mmCIF file of C-alpha atoms in Angstrom:
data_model
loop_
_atom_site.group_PDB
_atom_site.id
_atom_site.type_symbol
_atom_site.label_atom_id
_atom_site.label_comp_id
_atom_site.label_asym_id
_atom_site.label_seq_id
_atom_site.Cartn_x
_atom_site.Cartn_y
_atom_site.Cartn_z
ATOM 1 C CA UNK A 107 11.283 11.584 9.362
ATOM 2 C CA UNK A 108 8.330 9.707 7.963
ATOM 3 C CA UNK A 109 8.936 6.514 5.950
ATOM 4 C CA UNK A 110 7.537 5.091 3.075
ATOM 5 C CA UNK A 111 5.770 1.780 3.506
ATOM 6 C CA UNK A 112 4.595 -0.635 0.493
ATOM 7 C CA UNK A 113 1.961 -2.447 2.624
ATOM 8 C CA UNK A 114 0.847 -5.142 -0.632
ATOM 9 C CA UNK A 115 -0.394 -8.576 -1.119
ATOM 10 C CA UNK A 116 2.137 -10.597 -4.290
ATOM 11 C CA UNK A 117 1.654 -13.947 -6.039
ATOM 12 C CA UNK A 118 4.603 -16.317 -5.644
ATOM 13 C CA UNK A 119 5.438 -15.440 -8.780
ATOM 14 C CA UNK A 120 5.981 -11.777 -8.198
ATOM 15 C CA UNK A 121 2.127 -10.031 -9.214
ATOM 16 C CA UNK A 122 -0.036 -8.069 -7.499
ATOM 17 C CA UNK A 123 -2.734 -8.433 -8.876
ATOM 18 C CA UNK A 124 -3.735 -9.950 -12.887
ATOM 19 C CA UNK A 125 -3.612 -8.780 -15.570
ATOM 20 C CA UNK A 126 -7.038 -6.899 -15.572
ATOM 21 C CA UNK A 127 -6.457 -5.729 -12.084
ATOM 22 C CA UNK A 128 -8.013 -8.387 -10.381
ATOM 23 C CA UNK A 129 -7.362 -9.945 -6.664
ATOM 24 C CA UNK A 130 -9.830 -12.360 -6.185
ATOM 25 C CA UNK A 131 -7.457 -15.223 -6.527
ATOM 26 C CA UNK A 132 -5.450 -14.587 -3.318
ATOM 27 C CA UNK A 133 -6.993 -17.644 -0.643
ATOM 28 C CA UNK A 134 -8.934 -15.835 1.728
ATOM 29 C CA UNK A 135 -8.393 -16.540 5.835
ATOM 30 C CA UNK A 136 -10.442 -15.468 9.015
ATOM 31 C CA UNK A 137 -7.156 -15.454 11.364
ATOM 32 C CA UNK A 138 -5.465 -13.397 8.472
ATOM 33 C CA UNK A 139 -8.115 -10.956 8.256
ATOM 34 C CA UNK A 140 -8.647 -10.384 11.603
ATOM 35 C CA UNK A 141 -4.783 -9.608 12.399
ATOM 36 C CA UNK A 142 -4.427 -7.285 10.160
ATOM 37 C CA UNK A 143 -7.566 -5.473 10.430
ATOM 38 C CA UNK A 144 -6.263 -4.803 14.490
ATOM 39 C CA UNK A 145 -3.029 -4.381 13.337
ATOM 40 C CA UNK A 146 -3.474 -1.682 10.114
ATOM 41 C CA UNK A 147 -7.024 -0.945 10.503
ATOM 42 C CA UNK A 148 -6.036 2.341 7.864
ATOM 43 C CA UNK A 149 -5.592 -0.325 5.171
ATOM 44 C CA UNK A 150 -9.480 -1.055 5.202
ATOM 45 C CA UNK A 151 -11.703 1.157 2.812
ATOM 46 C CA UNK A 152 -13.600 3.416 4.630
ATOM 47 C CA UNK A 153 -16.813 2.105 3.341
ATOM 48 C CA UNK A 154 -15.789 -1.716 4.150
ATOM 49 C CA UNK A 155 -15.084 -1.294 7.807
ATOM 50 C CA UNK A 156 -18.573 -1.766 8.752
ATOM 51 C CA UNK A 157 -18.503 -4.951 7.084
ATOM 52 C CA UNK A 158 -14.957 -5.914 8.573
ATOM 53 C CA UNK A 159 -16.466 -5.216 11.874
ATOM 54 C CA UNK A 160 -14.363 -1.803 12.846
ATOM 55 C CA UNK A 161 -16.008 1.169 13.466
ATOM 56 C CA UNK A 162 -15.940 3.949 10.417
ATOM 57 C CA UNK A 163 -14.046 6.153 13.010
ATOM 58 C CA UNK A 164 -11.166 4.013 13.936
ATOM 59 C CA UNK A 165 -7.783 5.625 14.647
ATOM 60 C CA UNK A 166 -5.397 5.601 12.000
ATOM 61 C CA UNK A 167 -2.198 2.918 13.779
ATOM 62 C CA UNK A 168 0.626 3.286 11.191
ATOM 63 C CA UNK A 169 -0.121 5.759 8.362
ATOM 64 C CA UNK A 170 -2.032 8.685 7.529
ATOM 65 C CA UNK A 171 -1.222 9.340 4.093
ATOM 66 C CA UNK A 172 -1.552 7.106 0.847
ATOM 67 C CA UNK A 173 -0.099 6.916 -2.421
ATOM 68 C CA UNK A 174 -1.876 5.369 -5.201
ATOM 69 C CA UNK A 175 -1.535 4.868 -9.103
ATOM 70 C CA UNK A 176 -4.897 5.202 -11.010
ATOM 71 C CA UNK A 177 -5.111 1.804 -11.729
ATOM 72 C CA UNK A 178 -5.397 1.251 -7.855
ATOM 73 C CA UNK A 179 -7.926 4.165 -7.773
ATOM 74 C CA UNK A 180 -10.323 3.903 -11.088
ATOM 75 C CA UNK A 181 -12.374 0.593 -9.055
ATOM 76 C CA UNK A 182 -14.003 3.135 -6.240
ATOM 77 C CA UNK A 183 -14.253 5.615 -8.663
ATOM 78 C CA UNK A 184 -16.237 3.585 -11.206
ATOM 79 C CA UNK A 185 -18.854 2.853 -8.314
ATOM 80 C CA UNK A 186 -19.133 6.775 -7.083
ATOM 81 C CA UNK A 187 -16.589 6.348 -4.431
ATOM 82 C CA UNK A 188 -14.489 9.388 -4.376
ATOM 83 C CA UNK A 189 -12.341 8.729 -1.399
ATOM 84 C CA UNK A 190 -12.152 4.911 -0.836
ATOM 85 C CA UNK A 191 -9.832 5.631 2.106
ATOM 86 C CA UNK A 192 -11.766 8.653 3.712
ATOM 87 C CA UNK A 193 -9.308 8.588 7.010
ATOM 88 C CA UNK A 194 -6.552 9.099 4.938
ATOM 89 C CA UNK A 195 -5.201 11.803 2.891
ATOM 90 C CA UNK A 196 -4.800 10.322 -0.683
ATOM 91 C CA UNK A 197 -2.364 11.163 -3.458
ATOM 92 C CA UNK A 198 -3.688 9.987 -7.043
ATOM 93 C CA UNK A 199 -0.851 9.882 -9.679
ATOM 94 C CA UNK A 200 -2.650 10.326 -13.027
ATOM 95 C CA UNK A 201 -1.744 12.830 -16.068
ATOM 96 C CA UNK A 202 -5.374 11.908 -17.279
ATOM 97 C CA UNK A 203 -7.965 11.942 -14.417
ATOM 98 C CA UNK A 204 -10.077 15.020 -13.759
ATOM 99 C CA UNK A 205 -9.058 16.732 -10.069
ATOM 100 C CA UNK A 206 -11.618 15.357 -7.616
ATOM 101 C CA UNK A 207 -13.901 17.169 -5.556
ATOM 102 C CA UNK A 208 -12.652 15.819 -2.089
ATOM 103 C CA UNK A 209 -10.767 17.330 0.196
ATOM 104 C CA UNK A 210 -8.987 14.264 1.201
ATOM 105 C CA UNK A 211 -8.042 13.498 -2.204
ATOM 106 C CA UNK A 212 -5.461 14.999 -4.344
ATOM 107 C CA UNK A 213 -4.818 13.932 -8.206
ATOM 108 C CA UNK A 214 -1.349 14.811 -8.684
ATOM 109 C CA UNK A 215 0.023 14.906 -12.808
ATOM 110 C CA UNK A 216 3.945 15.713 -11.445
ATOM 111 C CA UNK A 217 6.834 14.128 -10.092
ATOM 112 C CA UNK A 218 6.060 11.024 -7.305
ATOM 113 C CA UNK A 219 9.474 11.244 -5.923
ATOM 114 C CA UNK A 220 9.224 15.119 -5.395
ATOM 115 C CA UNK A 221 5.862 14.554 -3.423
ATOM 116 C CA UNK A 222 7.465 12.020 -1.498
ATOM 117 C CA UNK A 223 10.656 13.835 -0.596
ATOM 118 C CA UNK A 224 8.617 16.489 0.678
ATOM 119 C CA UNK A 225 5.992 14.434 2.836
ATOM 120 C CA UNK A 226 8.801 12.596 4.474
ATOM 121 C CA UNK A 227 10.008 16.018 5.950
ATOM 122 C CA UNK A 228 5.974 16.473 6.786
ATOM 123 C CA UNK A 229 5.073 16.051 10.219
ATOM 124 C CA UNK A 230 2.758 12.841 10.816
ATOM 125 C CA UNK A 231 2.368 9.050 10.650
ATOM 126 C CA UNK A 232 4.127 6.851 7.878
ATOM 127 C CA UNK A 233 3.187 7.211 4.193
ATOM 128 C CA UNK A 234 1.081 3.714 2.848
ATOM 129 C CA UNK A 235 2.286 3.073 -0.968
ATOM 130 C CA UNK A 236 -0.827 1.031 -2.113
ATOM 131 C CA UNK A 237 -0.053 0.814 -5.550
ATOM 132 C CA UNK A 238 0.134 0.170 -8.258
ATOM 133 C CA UNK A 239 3.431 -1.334 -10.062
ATOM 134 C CA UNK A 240 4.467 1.726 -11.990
ATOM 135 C CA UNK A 241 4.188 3.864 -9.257
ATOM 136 C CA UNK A 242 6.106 1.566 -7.195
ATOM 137 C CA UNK A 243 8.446 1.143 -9.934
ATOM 138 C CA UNK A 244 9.175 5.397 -9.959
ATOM 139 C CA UNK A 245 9.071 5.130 -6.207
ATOM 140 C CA UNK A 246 11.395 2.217 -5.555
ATOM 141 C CA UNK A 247 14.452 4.661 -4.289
ATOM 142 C CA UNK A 248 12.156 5.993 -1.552
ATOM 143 C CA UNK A 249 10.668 2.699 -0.364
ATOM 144 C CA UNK A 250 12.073 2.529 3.303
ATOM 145 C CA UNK A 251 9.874 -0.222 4.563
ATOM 146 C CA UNK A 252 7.756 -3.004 2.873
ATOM 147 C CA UNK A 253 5.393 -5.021 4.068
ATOM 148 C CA UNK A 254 4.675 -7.845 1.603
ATOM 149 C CA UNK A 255 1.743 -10.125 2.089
ATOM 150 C CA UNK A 256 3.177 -13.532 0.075
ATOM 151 C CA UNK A 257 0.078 -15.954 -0.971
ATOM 152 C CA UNK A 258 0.932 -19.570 -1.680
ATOM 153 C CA UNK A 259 -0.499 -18.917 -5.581
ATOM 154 C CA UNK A 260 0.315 -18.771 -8.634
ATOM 155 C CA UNK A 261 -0.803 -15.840 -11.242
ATOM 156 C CA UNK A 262 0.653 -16.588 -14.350
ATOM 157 C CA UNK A 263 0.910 -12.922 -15.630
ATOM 158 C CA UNK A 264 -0.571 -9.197 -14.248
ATOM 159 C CA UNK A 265 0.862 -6.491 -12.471
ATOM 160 C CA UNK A 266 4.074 -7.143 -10.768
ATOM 161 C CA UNK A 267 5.228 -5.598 -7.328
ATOM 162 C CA UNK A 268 7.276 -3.327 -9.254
ATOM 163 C CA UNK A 269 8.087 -2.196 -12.956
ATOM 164 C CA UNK A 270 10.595 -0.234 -13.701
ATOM 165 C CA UNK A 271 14.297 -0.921 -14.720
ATOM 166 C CA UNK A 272 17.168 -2.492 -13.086
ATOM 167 C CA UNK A 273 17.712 -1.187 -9.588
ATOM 168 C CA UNK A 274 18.949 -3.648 -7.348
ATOM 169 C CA UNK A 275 18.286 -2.811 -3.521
ATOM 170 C CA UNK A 276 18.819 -4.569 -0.309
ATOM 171 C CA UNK A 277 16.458 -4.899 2.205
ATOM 172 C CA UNK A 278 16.645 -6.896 5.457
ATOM 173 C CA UNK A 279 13.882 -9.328 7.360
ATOM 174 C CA UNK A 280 12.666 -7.666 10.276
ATOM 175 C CA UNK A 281 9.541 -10.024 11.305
ATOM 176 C CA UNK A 282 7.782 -12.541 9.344
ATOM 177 C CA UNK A 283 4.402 -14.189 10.273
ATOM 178 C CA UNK A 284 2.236 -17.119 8.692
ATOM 179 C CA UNK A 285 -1.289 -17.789 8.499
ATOM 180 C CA UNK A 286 -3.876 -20.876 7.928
ATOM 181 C CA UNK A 287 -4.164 -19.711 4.283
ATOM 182 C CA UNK A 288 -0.311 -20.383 4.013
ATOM 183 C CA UNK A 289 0.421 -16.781 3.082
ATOM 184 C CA UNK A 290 3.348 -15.295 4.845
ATOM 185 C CA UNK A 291 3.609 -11.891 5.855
ATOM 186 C CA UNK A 292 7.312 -10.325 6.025
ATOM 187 C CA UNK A 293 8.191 -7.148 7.056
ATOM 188 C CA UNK A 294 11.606 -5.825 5.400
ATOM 189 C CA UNK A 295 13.450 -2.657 5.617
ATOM 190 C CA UNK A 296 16.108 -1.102 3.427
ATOM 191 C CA UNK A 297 19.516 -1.424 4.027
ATOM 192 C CA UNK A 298 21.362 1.607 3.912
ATOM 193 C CA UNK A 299 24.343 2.156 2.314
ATOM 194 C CA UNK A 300 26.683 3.947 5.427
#
């Protein structure tokens, strides 16, 4: 069975980004970079890999399928990039946007969970949940694995990891790695009730 892994970058205060979307404020780090563009080259935009020095036709490592809110999709889109993540198949939860004329790219108005019950049973890689926080909110019951890059900042307000109501979860630390920024990286999975 596949799992479902929110790969995402937080604030120490708990956002993913401000209040407008932005990400610029998270300290930027060579070594960081670097590891995780070996380790999940997927994660990199197709049309950024030439600048992050991998090839446009690197292998997929971890995941071959991605799951994004509009919020997370609207900034390619606004600059004629239809399928940021061209090596990926991408699911686009929107009840507004227009269906897109990819192949790779599927705008989908229902049910997350539904989708994501039936992918797990899909052959393949893992499922990527890139955000945003009301998708991860409605997906929180099917997050199996995250993968939560923690930057020694402050936001002050934006998007947090996930909205939603009160839904206490356990998840255990599996690895955890730190870099010359001072971000950590920690890899969790869920604990499952027996």
């Amino acid at each position: 069975m596949r799992n479902l892994v929110y790969y995402v970058a937080v604030s120490l205060d708990g956002y993913i980004a401000g209040p407008e979307g932005q990400v610029d404020f998270y300290p930027v780090a060579d070594d960081m970079a670097a590891w995780f563009n070996e380790r999940y080259p997927e994660a990199v935009p197709t049309h950024i890999r030439p600048h992050a020095g991998l090839p446009v036709d690197t292998p997929n490592k971890e995941w071959d399928t991605l799951l994004m809110g509009r919020g997370t999709y609207e900034p390619a889109l606004a600059v004629g990039i239809a399928s940021p993540y061209d090596h990926l198949k991408q699911y686009v939860f929107s009840t507004t946007l227009a269906p897109v004329d990819n192949p790779q790219v599927e705008v989908v108005a229902g049910d997350p969970v539904e989708l994501v019950r039936r992918l797990k049973q899909e052959a393949g890689k893992d499922i990527w949940l890139c955000g945003g926080a009301n998708l991860a909110g409605q997906l929180a019951d099917e997050v199996d694995r995250m993968i939560i890059k923690s930057y020694p900042v402050i936001a002050g307000a934006g998007l947090p990891l996930f909205s939603g109501g009160f839904r206490p979860a356990r998840f255990t630390v599996t690895q955890r790695r730190e870099f010359s920024n001072g971000a950590q990286v920690t890899w969790l999975d869920r604990v499952r009730p027996e």
